[in-house]
XYZ file of C-alpha atoms in Angstrom:
458
model
C 0.000 0.000 0.000
C 0.989 3.598 -0.463
C 1.886 5.072 2.876
C -0.102 8.314 3.106
C 1.427 9.033 6.500
C 4.941 9.227 5.060
C 3.838 11.510 2.235
C 2.562 14.084 4.725
C 4.804 13.291 7.685
C 6.494 16.632 8.154
C 3.409 18.753 7.477
C 1.227 16.813 9.901
C 3.498 17.087 12.900
C 4.019 20.809 12.357
C 0.291 21.466 12.424
C -1.450 22.790 15.529
C -5.200 22.208 15.127
C -7.805 23.245 17.656
C -9.231 19.818 18.480
C -7.100 16.708 18.095
C -3.426 17.488 18.802
C -1.827 16.614 15.454
C 1.636 16.725 17.007
C 0.820 13.262 18.311
C 0.465 12.132 14.693
C 4.189 11.396 14.736
C 3.207 8.315 16.693
C 0.391 7.127 14.418
C 1.343 3.717 13.131
C 1.824 3.196 9.423
C -1.182 0.982 8.820
C -3.693 3.357 10.398
C -2.495 6.114 8.077
C -3.642 4.100 5.071
C -7.236 3.700 6.188
C -10.141 5.526 4.530
C -11.375 8.607 6.374
C -14.646 6.977 7.359
C -12.795 4.390 9.386
C -11.095 7.058 11.454
C -14.277 8.507 12.892
C -15.622 7.073 16.119
C -19.336 7.365 16.614
C -18.855 9.210 19.862
C -16.647 11.915 18.287
C -13.843 11.442 20.777
C -10.634 13.441 20.738
C -8.524 10.486 21.785
C -6.072 9.320 19.130
C -4.846 5.814 18.566
C -1.699 5.710 16.461
C 2.815 1.459 16.378
C 0.187 -0.748 10.478
C -5.455 0.446 4.886
C -21.768 -0.036 -6.631
C -24.923 -1.268 -7.078
C -27.098 -2.424 -4.213
C -26.652 -6.158 -3.883
C -29.115 -8.739 -2.721
C -27.083 -10.305 0.037
C -27.325 -13.868 1.168
C -25.891 -14.305 4.661
C -25.071 -17.687 6.126
C -23.549 -18.613 9.509
C -22.112 -22.023 10.291
C -19.918 -23.454 12.995
C -16.306 -24.236 12.151
C -15.040 -27.456 13.694
C -12.211 -26.986 16.169
C -9.661 -29.056 14.254
C -10.041 -26.819 11.195
C -9.733 -23.700 13.340
C -6.530 -25.018 14.865
C -5.104 -25.823 11.451
C -5.783 -22.264 10.291
C -4.565 -20.627 13.505
C -2.619 -17.367 13.221
C -0.020 -17.449 10.415
C 3.590 -16.913 11.420
C 3.896 -14.011 9.003
C 1.222 -12.113 10.952
C 2.803 -13.045 14.279
C 6.064 -11.606 12.935
C 4.501 -8.469 11.454
C 2.841 -7.557 14.736
C 5.746 -8.783 16.922
C 3.302 -10.752 19.027
C 5.769 -12.659 21.172
C 4.085 -15.547 22.999
C 0.574 -14.880 21.673
C -0.672 -18.377 22.464
C -0.687 -17.554 26.187
C -3.474 -15.008 25.715
C -5.377 -16.435 22.750
C -9.001 -17.557 22.560
C -10.264 -19.979 19.928
C -13.034 -18.448 17.812
C -14.792 -20.959 15.587
C -17.124 -18.875 13.422
C -17.631 -18.796 9.644
C -19.834 -16.527 7.553
C -20.273 -16.460 3.793
C -21.618 -13.607 1.669
C -21.375 -12.793 -2.026
C -19.014 -15.680 -2.710
C -16.571 -14.864 0.089
C -16.239 -17.096 3.137
C -14.642 -15.527 6.195
C -13.538 -17.632 9.154
C -12.755 -15.961 12.480
C -9.966 -18.144 13.852
C -8.634 -16.593 17.073
C -9.068 -13.651 19.412
C -5.849 -12.626 21.149
C -6.392 -10.358 24.162
C -3.631 -9.219 26.529
C -5.716 -6.822 28.624
C -5.345 -3.912 26.207
C -4.991 -5.139 22.644
C -7.732 -7.315 21.193
C -6.494 -8.907 17.954
C -8.978 -10.832 15.828
C -7.496 -13.144 13.193
C -9.453 -14.306 10.178
C -9.150 -16.363 7.000
C -10.913 -15.213 3.806
C -11.555 -17.335 0.730
C -13.212 -16.243 -2.513
C -14.529 -18.046 -5.579
C -12.898 -15.334 -7.695
C -9.574 -13.501 -7.206
C -9.836 -10.546 -4.842
C -9.533 -7.265 -6.758
C -7.635 -5.754 -3.829
C -6.564 -6.569 -0.303
C -9.773 -7.816 1.445
C -9.691 -5.712 4.594
C -12.221 -6.763 7.247
C -12.078 -3.360 8.909
C -15.579 -3.221 10.448
C -17.984 -0.364 9.937
C -19.542 -1.287 13.277
C -17.922 -2.850 16.326
C -18.884 -2.951 19.989
C -18.179 -4.816 23.211
C -20.896 -5.857 25.650
C -21.027 -7.477 29.083
C -23.561 -7.524 31.945
C -25.828 -4.985 30.257
C -22.913 -2.685 29.361
C -22.334 -1.683 25.713
C -19.546 0.391 24.189
C -18.702 1.215 20.587
C -15.041 0.583 19.740
C -12.809 1.225 16.732
C -9.870 -0.772 15.379
C -6.477 0.897 15.092
C -4.995 -1.137 12.274
C -5.023 -4.365 10.303
C -2.354 -6.560 8.718
C -2.530 -9.562 6.433
C -1.126 -11.524 3.512
C -2.421 -13.338 0.448
C -1.724 -17.065 0.629
C -1.722 -17.833 -3.104
C -0.685 -16.242 -6.385
C -4.288 -16.189 -7.594
C -5.301 -14.012 -4.628
C -8.248 -16.196 -3.665
C -7.115 -16.852 -0.068
C -6.073 -14.316 2.541
C -5.155 -14.303 6.224
C -5.569 -11.120 8.205
C -5.808 -9.674 11.689
C -7.809 -6.675 12.959
C -6.414 -4.861 16.012
C -8.590 -3.098 18.616
C -7.012 -1.091 21.473
C -9.302 -1.394 24.510
C -8.354 0.996 27.283
C -10.180 1.490 30.583
C -12.704 3.816 28.939
C -13.817 1.053 26.551
C -14.992 -0.976 29.559
C -16.363 1.834 31.729
C -17.987 4.490 29.503
C -21.036 3.155 27.673
C -22.584 4.585 24.533
C -25.543 5.864 26.563
C -23.240 7.891 28.854
C -22.201 10.358 26.171
C -24.180 13.315 27.506
C -22.699 12.814 30.973
C -19.044 12.591 29.956
C -16.564 14.339 32.212
C -14.450 16.814 30.171
C -11.376 14.861 31.226
C -12.822 11.387 30.565
C -10.242 10.829 27.826
C -7.386 11.330 30.276
C -9.023 9.176 32.933
C -10.027 6.491 30.463
C -6.735 6.101 28.613
C -5.362 3.601 31.120
C -4.756 -0.128 31.375
C -6.497 -1.723 34.359
C -6.360 -5.480 33.791
C -7.426 -6.269 37.356
C -10.746 -4.435 36.781
C -11.730 -6.205 33.552
C -14.940 -8.240 33.346
C -14.212 -11.960 33.292
C -15.727 -12.214 29.829
C -17.131 -9.898 27.196
C -18.678 -10.180 23.734
C -17.250 -8.572 20.627
C -19.727 -7.835 17.836
C -18.328 -6.635 14.528
C -19.974 -6.036 11.155
C -18.541 -5.315 7.713
C -20.529 -4.634 4.538
C -17.548 -4.294 2.211
C -14.032 -5.723 2.005
C -11.120 -3.519 1.003
C -9.860 0.055 1.131
C -10.424 1.446 -2.369
C -14.046 2.479 -2.808
C -14.363 1.426 -6.451
C -12.791 -1.982 -5.813
C -14.526 -2.980 -2.590
C -16.398 -6.259 -2.605
C -19.874 -5.701 -1.200
C -21.459 -8.187 1.176
C -22.440 -8.564 4.803
C -20.348 -10.316 7.399
C -21.384 -10.136 11.040
C -19.526 -11.878 13.855
C -20.242 -12.240 17.549
C -17.549 -13.890 19.651
C -16.878 -14.393 23.329
C -13.563 -13.148 24.728
C -12.273 -14.577 28.002
C -10.060 -12.179 29.983
C -8.748 -14.650 32.567
C -5.621 -15.430 30.543
C -4.785 -11.747 30.329
C -5.265 -11.374 34.076
C -3.109 -14.361 35.022
C -0.385 -14.095 32.361
C 0.260 -10.345 32.667
C 2.037 -8.302 35.320
C 1.471 -4.681 36.355
C 4.408 -2.843 37.936
C 3.550 0.455 39.596
C 6.345 2.956 38.852
C 5.058 6.449 39.796
C 8.297 8.123 38.727
C 8.159 11.917 38.527
C 10.420 13.607 35.982
C 10.548 17.293 37.026
C 13.443 18.044 34.666
C 11.043 17.464 31.774
C 8.114 19.319 33.336
C 6.304 19.572 36.633
C 3.558 17.188 35.504
C 5.597 14.559 33.641
C 5.339 11.154 35.266
C 5.690 7.478 34.352
C 2.824 5.767 36.172
C 3.180 2.073 35.423
C 4.504 -0.704 33.230
C 2.207 -3.537 32.154
C 4.055 -6.621 30.931
C 1.969 -9.053 28.883
C 2.987 -12.073 26.786
C 2.783 -9.953 23.632
C 3.532 -6.374 24.718
C 5.221 -4.048 27.139
C 2.857 -1.136 27.836
C 4.166 2.065 29.413
C 1.595 4.456 30.879
C 2.575 8.083 31.484
C 1.074 11.539 32.039
C 2.203 15.007 30.985
C 0.917 18.401 29.910
C 0.423 19.221 26.240
C 2.604 22.329 26.449
C 5.756 20.373 27.332
C 5.960 18.903 23.833
C 6.131 15.356 22.507
C 7.683 13.345 25.331
C 7.974 9.598 25.013
C 10.251 6.857 26.283
C 12.830 4.349 25.109
C 13.253 1.128 27.044
C 15.828 -1.650 27.148
C 16.097 -4.794 29.270
C 18.866 -5.986 31.573
C 20.573 -7.728 28.632
C 20.901 -4.396 26.829
C 18.232 -5.291 24.280
C 16.243 -2.251 23.158
C 12.503 -2.788 22.951
C 11.039 -1.579 19.680
C 8.234 0.956 19.963
C 5.201 -0.338 18.059
C 2.297 2.052 18.611
C 0.498 4.143 21.190
C -2.396 6.399 22.090
C -3.046 9.641 23.914
C -6.068 10.955 25.806
C -6.257 14.755 25.948
C -8.069 16.608 28.703
C -9.780 19.994 28.762
C -6.847 21.794 30.382
C -4.155 20.222 28.173
C -3.404 17.285 30.438
C -2.515 14.082 28.606
C -2.223 10.411 29.448
C -0.193 8.351 27.001
C 0.019 4.641 26.451
C 3.108 3.493 24.543
C 3.401 -0.136 23.490
C 6.620 -2.019 22.764
C 7.442 -5.512 21.621
C 8.025 -8.201 24.236
C 10.224 -10.991 22.905
C 12.320 -11.736 26.011
C 10.315 -13.604 28.664
C 13.396 -13.813 30.924
C 14.001 -10.081 31.373
C 14.452 -9.010 34.983
C 14.354 -5.225 34.716
C 13.758 -2.428 32.239
C 15.638 0.843 31.915
C 13.491 3.775 30.800
C 15.029 6.726 28.914
C 12.815 9.794 28.308
C 13.178 11.837 25.141
C 11.431 14.701 23.384
C 10.708 15.000 19.666
C 10.821 18.501 18.179
C 10.678 18.861 14.382
C 11.491 22.584 14.588
C 14.701 22.093 16.586
C 17.489 24.543 15.787
C 20.775 23.135 14.510
C 23.685 23.015 16.921
C 26.926 21.134 17.415
C 25.017 18.880 19.842
C 22.415 17.662 17.350
C 23.723 18.013 13.778
C 26.688 17.465 11.475
C 27.548 17.158 7.789
C 26.290 13.973 6.180
C 29.182 11.874 4.846
C 27.646 9.447 2.336
C 31.024 8.056 1.286
C 32.381 7.535 4.771
C 31.401 7.347 8.420
C 29.025 9.927 9.864
C 28.834 10.440 13.629
C 25.695 12.328 14.579
C 25.895 13.683 18.152
C 22.825 13.011 20.324
C 24.229 13.711 23.814
C 27.425 13.931 25.844
C 29.782 11.505 24.101
C 26.822 9.665 22.580
C 26.366 9.283 18.833
C 24.358 7.684 16.079
C 26.998 6.252 13.767
C 26.214 5.815 10.075
C 28.490 3.120 8.722
C 27.235 2.508 5.201
C 25.219 4.332 2.525
C 23.996 2.760 -0.710
C 21.627 3.742 -3.514
C 19.344 1.107 -5.028
C 16.457 1.658 -7.436
C 16.329 5.375 -6.790
C 16.344 5.057 -2.990
C 19.101 5.669 -0.445
C 19.740 2.958 2.180
C 21.462 4.249 5.318
C 22.811 1.753 7.882
C 23.305 3.081 11.403
C 23.816 1.970 14.993
C 24.075 3.468 18.462
C 25.375 2.199 21.774
C 22.242 3.343 23.536
C 18.540 3.163 22.639
C 17.424 5.815 20.145
C 14.114 6.763 18.574
C 14.099 4.398 15.599
C 10.736 5.733 14.474
C 12.478 8.962 13.462
C 16.198 8.686 14.347
C 17.388 11.572 12.162
C 16.432 13.881 9.304
C 18.599 14.911 6.361
C 18.359 18.457 4.957
C 19.675 19.630 1.603
C 21.252 23.018 0.873
C 17.866 24.394 -0.224
C 16.294 23.570 3.126
C 14.257 20.538 2.007
C 13.977 17.714 4.540
C 14.379 14.018 3.704
C 12.529 11.696 6.074
C 12.618 7.926 6.083
C 10.106 5.773 4.224
C 8.367 4.189 7.184
C 7.319 0.815 5.830
C 10.641 0.090 4.102
C 13.016 0.934 6.938
C 14.355 -1.860 9.128
C 14.695 -1.764 12.921
C 17.902 -2.888 14.582
C 18.369 -6.327 16.077
C 21.121 -7.854 18.194
C 24.496 -7.115 16.550
C 22.793 -5.723 13.443
C 22.454 -2.147 12.244
C 19.138 -0.470 11.639
C 18.461 0.706 8.093
C 16.710 3.908 7.097
C 15.393 4.088 3.529
C 14.952 7.531 1.957
C 13.467 8.381 -1.430
C 16.044 9.696 -3.922
C 19.818 9.670 -4.358
C 21.635 11.337 -1.467
C 25.172 10.650 -2.703
C 25.819 13.572 -5.014
C 25.170 16.764 -3.056
C 25.939 18.329 0.316
C 23.531 17.513 3.120
C 23.195 18.225 6.826
C 21.966 15.450 9.095
C 20.283 16.307 12.362
C 18.417 14.690 15.233
C 14.950 16.045 16.078
C 15.153 14.144 19.387
C 16.444 15.426 22.707
C 17.481 12.487 24.884
C 17.417 12.865 28.673
C 19.982 10.249 29.557
C 20.537 11.822 32.974
C 16.870 11.178 33.780
C 16.952 7.477 32.873
C 15.834 5.046 35.578
C 15.549 1.286 36.016
C 12.432 -0.641 37.043
C 12.715 -4.008 38.774
C 10.110 -6.327 37.265
C 10.265 -8.751 40.184
C 8.999 -6.291 42.785
């Protein structure tokens, strides 16, 4: 897919709209940016943002059947989706979901519901009599959770998937719903009574307060993203989600660490460790800028930021949830490093240098700390920049390159590669950056002196 977020990256995060704080758009994950506008609007018109991953009226025949458990197990969740979403040990928090519906020649099987106490991930398998004209997104036009008389409309944040055959008749996908505290406590009928700061209060993870079970209802009347290529139909699913696995397999560590050097109201409240994610919950004030956190475990392994959300209150207060991969079940502690992203940062000897495409470039990011670019290559009209650092850095936007005319070059999000143990990260930029003079700079201010370590065994 074309990544609309990358095309407008710089403009979006320089905007300052009156309602939703677009500065947080720097944290919108790449898949969400590809979704049609109608999928971005919640029915309750909330200002909360979730951001990490898209005719004629038909007489519709709708059929529901039960899928036998052996077939569901054989379908499961494909490894390629597990890898794309960095799901870690997803089996520990997965629920079997044996439901099939067929409409307009397309059979969709809901195979599993993975729920870690915050993320609800619904996997499905789609088969068609004819080749799909485009990627068959199951992004629902309606979705809600219910339990004990409670009902709340929810919205997915993103979806990933892959075709299984060259003919494009079979597809595996997964729809991702972030379910914060508000999703389980503020019903659709409470809209008129909402506290002005409900978004701040509700953007939390409280696994211990979850109902033991809830029902997810989701409905789609078209598959795909492009309006003129969507396949019309009607697929409606209702599945039970058990939360006991999330409650027993996850761990909440209260942190309550104030960071006055970053602002009087900046605080890391808690870490929630689940089999598939590390969630960091923090609060701040909007005026202090875009503050987020890097984390690494006791083995020195940086945890890759995947996505996040922010709830904005009436007076500019914010509560942020940042989610990271969790692929090391043996970690004993996590070190948290705060940083601030500022796209309008002024150049200085502490954050910029000349870009050396034919040699090594050492970009300063702190006292005796650098991002080192070791190799630059051009392939198919794109520049591939390999870099590493001895400390965690913001891999989402590690640096920006500026030409002599003042134009910025920012990485292509979905083509860049995160670092792994003993391997460099790779930033991919459109165009050839070998032939002219460029300045490279870091839009991130790292507060290494404010880093702290959290014992996970407390």
